[in-house]
Amino acid sequence: MPSIKIFVGTMYGGALDVAEQVAPLFEQVGYEVAILEQPTLGDLEPLPDLALFCVSTTGSGDFPGNFVPFARDLRESPPALTQCRYGLIALGDSSYGETFCGAGRALDALLEDLGAQRLGDRLEIDAMETFMADDAAIPWVESWIDEQGLQAT
């Protein structure tokens, strides 16, 4: 059975809620799902068939506290990610201007620098427009699964 690991960076639980809401969509197409609330570099070994990052932005475009060690370790002890295929859901608030979805954008750039391959476009969810982030995430994941031909069953 193919696997997907959902790496969560959250401050107030919004990104975790998104991860929990989209996990059944992957299970329905035959993936074994693991949601990682305190991700570490060790969670990348072995590499899952797919990775999904659900990351909110705090402060001035910063990673949430639970995600800081993971992001730091990616920078300081970069693993080989050339075989990593991933999707990214970034949560932010456009009232913060230039730092809107800053953590998601920074993570996307870092993963690209490490050779990982993003499948499809990054989803950016604006708290100013979408009260419940999963209202935007669920249809995006459904489309992402279809576009990438992820049906494992």
PDB file of C-alpha atoms in Angstrom:
ATOM      1  CA  MET A   1       0.000   0.000   0.000  1.00  0.00           C
ATOM      2  CA  PRO A   2       1.470   3.390  -0.923  1.00  0.00           C
ATOM      3  CA  SER A   3       1.984   5.891   1.868  1.00  0.00           C
ATOM      4  CA  ILE A   4       1.563   9.598   2.379  1.00  0.00           C
ATOM      5  CA  LYS A   5       2.917  11.529   5.319  1.00  0.00           C
ATOM      6  CA  ILE A   6       1.229  14.813   6.163  1.00  0.00           C
ATOM      7  CA  PHE A   7       3.674  17.181   7.847  1.00  0.00           C
ATOM      8  CA  VAL A   8       1.873  19.784   9.955  1.00  0.00           C
ATOM      9  CA  GLY A   9       3.084  23.209  11.030  1.00  0.00           C
ATOM     10  CA  THR A  10       0.407  24.869  13.142  1.00  0.00           C
ATOM     11  CA  MET A  11       0.071  27.469  15.846  1.00  0.00           C
ATOM     12  CA  TYR A  12      -3.633  27.396  16.710  1.00  0.00           C
ATOM     13  CA  GLY A  13      -4.674  24.113  15.107  1.00  0.00           C
ATOM     14  CA  GLY A  14      -5.886  25.300  11.698  1.00  0.00           C
ATOM     15  CA  ALA A  15      -3.276  23.408   9.685  1.00  0.00           C
ATOM     16  CA  LEU A  16      -3.820  20.286  11.807  1.00  0.00           C
ATOM     17  CA  ASP A  17      -7.557  20.528  11.154  1.00  0.00           C
ATOM     18  CA  VAL A  18      -6.837  20.701   7.420  1.00  0.00           C
ATOM     19  CA  ALA A  19      -4.599  17.625   7.657  1.00  0.00           C
ATOM     20  CA  GLU A  20      -7.264  15.685   9.550  1.00  0.00           C
ATOM     21  CA  GLN A  21      -9.976  16.703   7.079  1.00  0.00           C
ATOM     22  CA  VAL A  22      -8.030  15.725   3.951  1.00  0.00           C
ATOM     23  CA  ALA A  23      -6.525  12.466   5.284  1.00  0.00           C
ATOM     24  CA  PRO A  24      -9.663  10.400   4.463  1.00  0.00           C
ATOM     25  CA  LEU A  25      -9.448  11.545   0.830  1.00  0.00           C
ATOM     26  CA  PHE A  26      -6.088   9.791   0.522  1.00  0.00           C
ATOM     27  CA  GLU A  27      -7.342   6.731   2.391  1.00  0.00           C
ATOM     28  CA  GLN A  28     -10.246   6.449  -0.069  1.00  0.00           C
ATOM     29  CA  VAL A  29      -7.793   6.084  -2.968  1.00  0.00           C
ATOM     30  CA  GLY A  30      -5.692   3.467  -1.202  1.00  0.00           C
ATOM     31  CA  TYR A  31      -2.981   5.383   0.666  1.00  0.00           C
ATOM     32  CA  GLU A  32      -1.778   4.682   4.170  1.00  0.00           C
ATOM     33  CA  VAL A  33      -1.836   8.083   5.904  1.00  0.00           C
ATOM     34  CA  ALA A  34       0.317   9.351   8.773  1.00  0.00           C
ATOM     35  CA  ILE A  35      -0.254  12.837  10.215  1.00  0.00           C
ATOM     36  CA  LEU A  36       2.880  14.243  11.840  1.00  0.00           C
ATOM     37  CA  GLU A  37       2.151  16.993  14.369  1.00  0.00           C
ATOM     38  CA  GLN A  38       5.751  17.277  15.577  1.00  0.00           C
ATOM     39  CA  PRO A  39       7.692  16.458  12.396  1.00  0.00           C
ATOM     40  CA  THR A  40      11.378  15.591  12.515  1.00  0.00           C
ATOM     41  CA  LEU A  41      13.923  14.788   9.814  1.00  0.00           C
ATOM     42  CA  GLY A  42      13.600  11.151  10.867  1.00  0.00           C
ATOM     43  CA  ASP A  43      10.036  11.225   9.524  1.00  0.00           C
ATOM     44  CA  LEU A  44      11.516  11.511   6.026  1.00  0.00           C
ATOM     45  CA  GLU A  45      13.131   8.075   6.391  1.00  0.00           C
ATOM     46  CA  PRO A  46      12.097   6.100   4.632  1.00  0.00           C
ATOM     47  CA  LEU A  47      10.683   8.604   2.193  1.00  0.00           C
ATOM     48  CA  PRO A  48       6.945   8.163   1.809  1.00  0.00           C
ATOM     49  CA  ASP A  49       5.483   7.716  -1.659  1.00  0.00           C
ATOM     50  CA  LEU A  50       4.034  11.211  -1.194  1.00  0.00           C
ATOM     51  CA  ALA A  51       4.385  14.029   1.292  1.00  0.00           C
ATOM     52  CA  LEU A  52       1.867  16.758   1.964  1.00  0.00           C
ATOM     53  CA  PHE A  53       2.853  19.821   3.973  1.00  0.00           C
ATOM     54  CA  CYS A  54       0.102  21.783   5.757  1.00  0.00           C
ATOM     55  CA  VAL A  55       1.825  24.836   7.166  1.00  0.00           C
ATOM     56  CA  SER A  56       0.458  28.012   8.673  1.00  0.00           C
ATOM     57  CA  THR A  57       2.395  31.255   8.929  1.00  0.00           C
ATOM     58  CA  THR A  58       2.978  33.147  12.168  1.00  0.00           C
ATOM     59  CA  GLY A  59       4.496  36.490  13.028  1.00  0.00           C
ATOM     60  CA  SER A  60       6.340  38.064  10.126  1.00  0.00           C
ATOM     61  CA  GLY A  61       6.211  35.084   7.783  1.00  0.00           C
ATOM     62  CA  ASP A  62       7.625  32.636  10.328  1.00  0.00           C
ATOM     63  CA  PHE A  63       7.136  28.910  10.828  1.00  0.00           C
ATOM     64  CA  PRO A  64       4.907  27.859  13.727  1.00  0.00           C
ATOM     65  CA  GLY A  65       6.787  26.723  16.838  1.00  0.00           C
ATOM     66  CA  ASN A  66       6.138  23.015  16.297  1.00  0.00           C
ATOM     67  CA  PHE A  67       7.665  23.234  12.801  1.00  0.00           C
ATOM     68  CA  VAL A  68      10.743  25.353  13.573  1.00  0.00           C
ATOM     69  CA  PRO A  69      13.037  22.426  14.529  1.00  0.00           C
ATOM     70  CA  PHE A  70      12.083  20.514  11.368  1.00  0.00           C
ATOM     71  CA  ALA A  71      12.706  23.519   9.099  1.00  0.00           C
ATOM     72  CA  ARG A  72      15.979  24.314  10.883  1.00  0.00           C
ATOM     73  CA  ASP A  73      17.187  20.735  10.488  1.00  0.00           C
ATOM     74  CA  LEU A  74      16.242  20.753   6.793  1.00  0.00           C
ATOM     75  CA  ARG A  75      18.544  23.761   6.365  1.00  0.00           C
ATOM     76  CA  GLU A  76      21.395  22.620   8.615  1.00  0.00           C
ATOM     77  CA  SER A  77      21.463  18.862   7.866  1.00  0.00           C
ATOM     78  CA  PRO A  78      19.786  18.648   4.487  1.00  0.00           C
ATOM     79  CA  PRO A  79      18.662  15.154   3.521  1.00  0.00           C
ATOM     80  CA  ALA A  80      18.647  13.898  -0.052  1.00  0.00           C
ATOM     81  CA  LEU A  81      15.146  14.703  -1.254  1.00  0.00           C
ATOM     82  CA  THR A  82      15.494  14.132  -5.002  1.00  0.00           C
ATOM     83  CA  GLN A  83      13.005  11.250  -4.730  1.00  0.00           C
ATOM     84  CA  CYS A  84      10.531  13.240  -2.619  1.00  0.00           C
ATOM     85  CA  ARG A  85       7.229  14.128  -4.313  1.00  0.00           C
ATOM     86  CA  TYR A  86       5.059  16.536  -2.377  1.00  0.00           C
ATOM     87  CA  GLY A  87       2.127  18.899  -2.240  1.00  0.00           C
ATOM     88  CA  LEU A  88       1.886  22.014  -0.135  1.00  0.00           C
ATOM     89  CA  ILE A  89      -1.013  23.778   1.551  1.00  0.00           C
ATOM     90  CA  ALA A  90      -0.004  27.142   3.010  1.00  0.00           C
ATOM     91  CA  LEU A  91      -2.269  28.998   5.428  1.00  0.00           C
ATOM     92  CA  GLY A  92      -1.917  32.713   5.996  1.00  0.00           C
ATOM     93  CA  ASP A  93      -3.600  36.058   6.400  1.00  0.00           C
ATOM     94  CA  SER A  94      -3.307  38.570   3.556  1.00  0.00           C
ATOM     95  CA  SER A  95      -3.677  41.474   5.984  1.00  0.00           C
ATOM     96  CA  TYR A  96       0.002  40.795   6.819  1.00  0.00           C
ATOM     97  CA  GLY A  97       0.967  41.950   3.314  1.00  0.00           C
ATOM     98  CA  GLU A  98       4.282  40.695   1.981  1.00  0.00           C
ATOM     99  CA  THR A  99       4.595  37.952   4.612  1.00  0.00           C
ATOM    100  CA  PHE A 100       1.296  36.336   3.555  1.00  0.00           C
ATOM    101  CA  CYS A 101       1.859  32.539   3.538  1.00  0.00           C
ATOM    102  CA  GLY A 102       5.535  33.266   4.163  1.00  0.00           C
ATOM    103  CA  ALA A 103       6.198  29.978   5.957  1.00  0.00           C
ATOM    104  CA  GLY A 104       4.642  27.930   3.168  1.00  0.00           C
ATOM    105  CA  ARG A 105       6.508  29.852   0.497  1.00  0.00           C
ATOM    106  CA  ALA A 106       9.817  29.522   2.380  1.00  0.00           C
ATOM    107  CA  LEU A 107       9.274  25.789   2.869  1.00  0.00           C
ATOM    108  CA  ASP A 108       8.430  25.360  -0.809  1.00  0.00           C
ATOM    109  CA  ALA A 109      11.664  27.115  -1.822  1.00  0.00           C
ATOM    110  CA  LEU A 110      13.696  25.074   0.667  1.00  0.00           C
ATOM    111  CA  LEU A 111      12.251  21.768  -0.554  1.00  0.00           C
ATOM    112  CA  GLU A 112      12.933  22.782  -4.157  1.00  0.00           C
ATOM    113  CA  ASP A 113      16.540  23.657  -3.245  1.00  0.00           C
ATOM    114  CA  LEU A 114      16.906  20.164  -1.755  1.00  0.00           C
ATOM    115  CA  GLY A 115      15.726  18.548  -4.984  1.00  0.00           C
ATOM    116  CA  ALA A 116      12.177  17.624  -3.953  1.00  0.00           C
ATOM    117  CA  GLN A 117       9.514  17.705  -6.673  1.00  0.00           C
ATOM    118  CA  ARG A 118       6.303  19.591  -5.979  1.00  0.00           C
ATOM    119  CA  LEU A 119       3.325  18.058  -7.735  1.00  0.00           C
ATOM    120  CA  GLY A 120       0.926  20.702  -8.983  1.00  0.00           C
ATOM    121  CA  ASP A 121       0.555  24.201  -7.633  1.00  0.00           C
ATOM    122  CA  ARG A 122       0.882  25.257  -4.011  1.00  0.00           C
ATOM    123  CA  LEU A 123      -2.461  26.063  -2.373  1.00  0.00           C
ATOM    124  CA  GLU A 124      -2.480  29.318  -0.430  1.00  0.00           C
ATOM    125  CA  ILE A 125      -5.450  29.791   1.867  1.00  0.00           C
ATOM    126  CA  ASP A 126      -6.211  33.328   3.010  1.00  0.00           C
ATOM    127  CA  ALA A 127      -7.880  33.617   6.418  1.00  0.00           C
ATOM    128  CA  MET A 128      -9.314  36.966   5.265  1.00  0.00           C
ATOM    129  CA  GLU A 129     -11.306  35.170   2.557  1.00  0.00           C
ATOM    130  CA  THR A 130     -11.857  31.638   3.894  1.00  0.00           C
ATOM    131  CA  PHE A 131     -13.147  31.214   7.438  1.00  0.00           C
ATOM    132  CA  MET A 132     -12.714  27.433   7.496  1.00  0.00           C
ATOM    133  CA  ALA A 133      -9.483  26.470   5.758  1.00  0.00           C
ATOM    134  CA  ASP A 134     -10.746  22.976   4.970  1.00  0.00           C
ATOM    135  CA  ASP A 135     -13.443  24.559   2.761  1.00  0.00           C
ATOM    136  CA  ALA A 136     -10.617  25.426   0.370  1.00  0.00           C
ATOM    137  CA  ALA A 137      -8.334  22.475   1.124  1.00  0.00           C
ATOM    138  CA  ILE A 138     -10.769  19.606   0.508  1.00  0.00           C
ATOM    139  CA  PRO A 139     -11.658  20.523  -3.104  1.00  0.00           C
ATOM    140  CA  TRP A 140      -7.986  21.317  -3.807  1.00  0.00           C
ATOM    141  CA  VAL A 141      -6.871  17.894  -2.517  1.00  0.00           C
ATOM    142  CA  GLU A 142      -9.628  16.161  -4.503  1.00  0.00           C
ATOM    143  CA  SER A 143      -8.389  17.890  -7.668  1.00  0.00           C
ATOM    144  CA  TRP A 144      -4.749  17.248  -6.735  1.00  0.00           C
ATOM    145  CA  ILE A 145      -5.408  13.521  -6.349  1.00  0.00           C
ATOM    146  CA  ASP A 146      -7.117  13.423  -9.760  1.00  0.00           C
ATOM    147  CA  GLU A 147      -4.519  15.585 -11.553  1.00  0.00           C
ATOM    148  CA  GLN A 148      -1.625  13.531 -10.239  1.00  0.00           C
ATOM    149  CA  GLY A 149      -3.301  10.193 -10.919  1.00  0.00           C
ATOM    150  CA  LEU A 150      -2.825   9.167  -7.292  1.00  0.00           C
ATOM    151  CA  GLN A 151      -5.460   6.474  -7.220  1.00  0.00           C
ATOM    152  CA  ALA A 152      -3.546   3.547  -5.754  1.00  0.00           C
ATOM    153  CA  THR A 153      -6.424   1.091  -5.723  1.00  0.00           C
TER     154      THR A 153
END
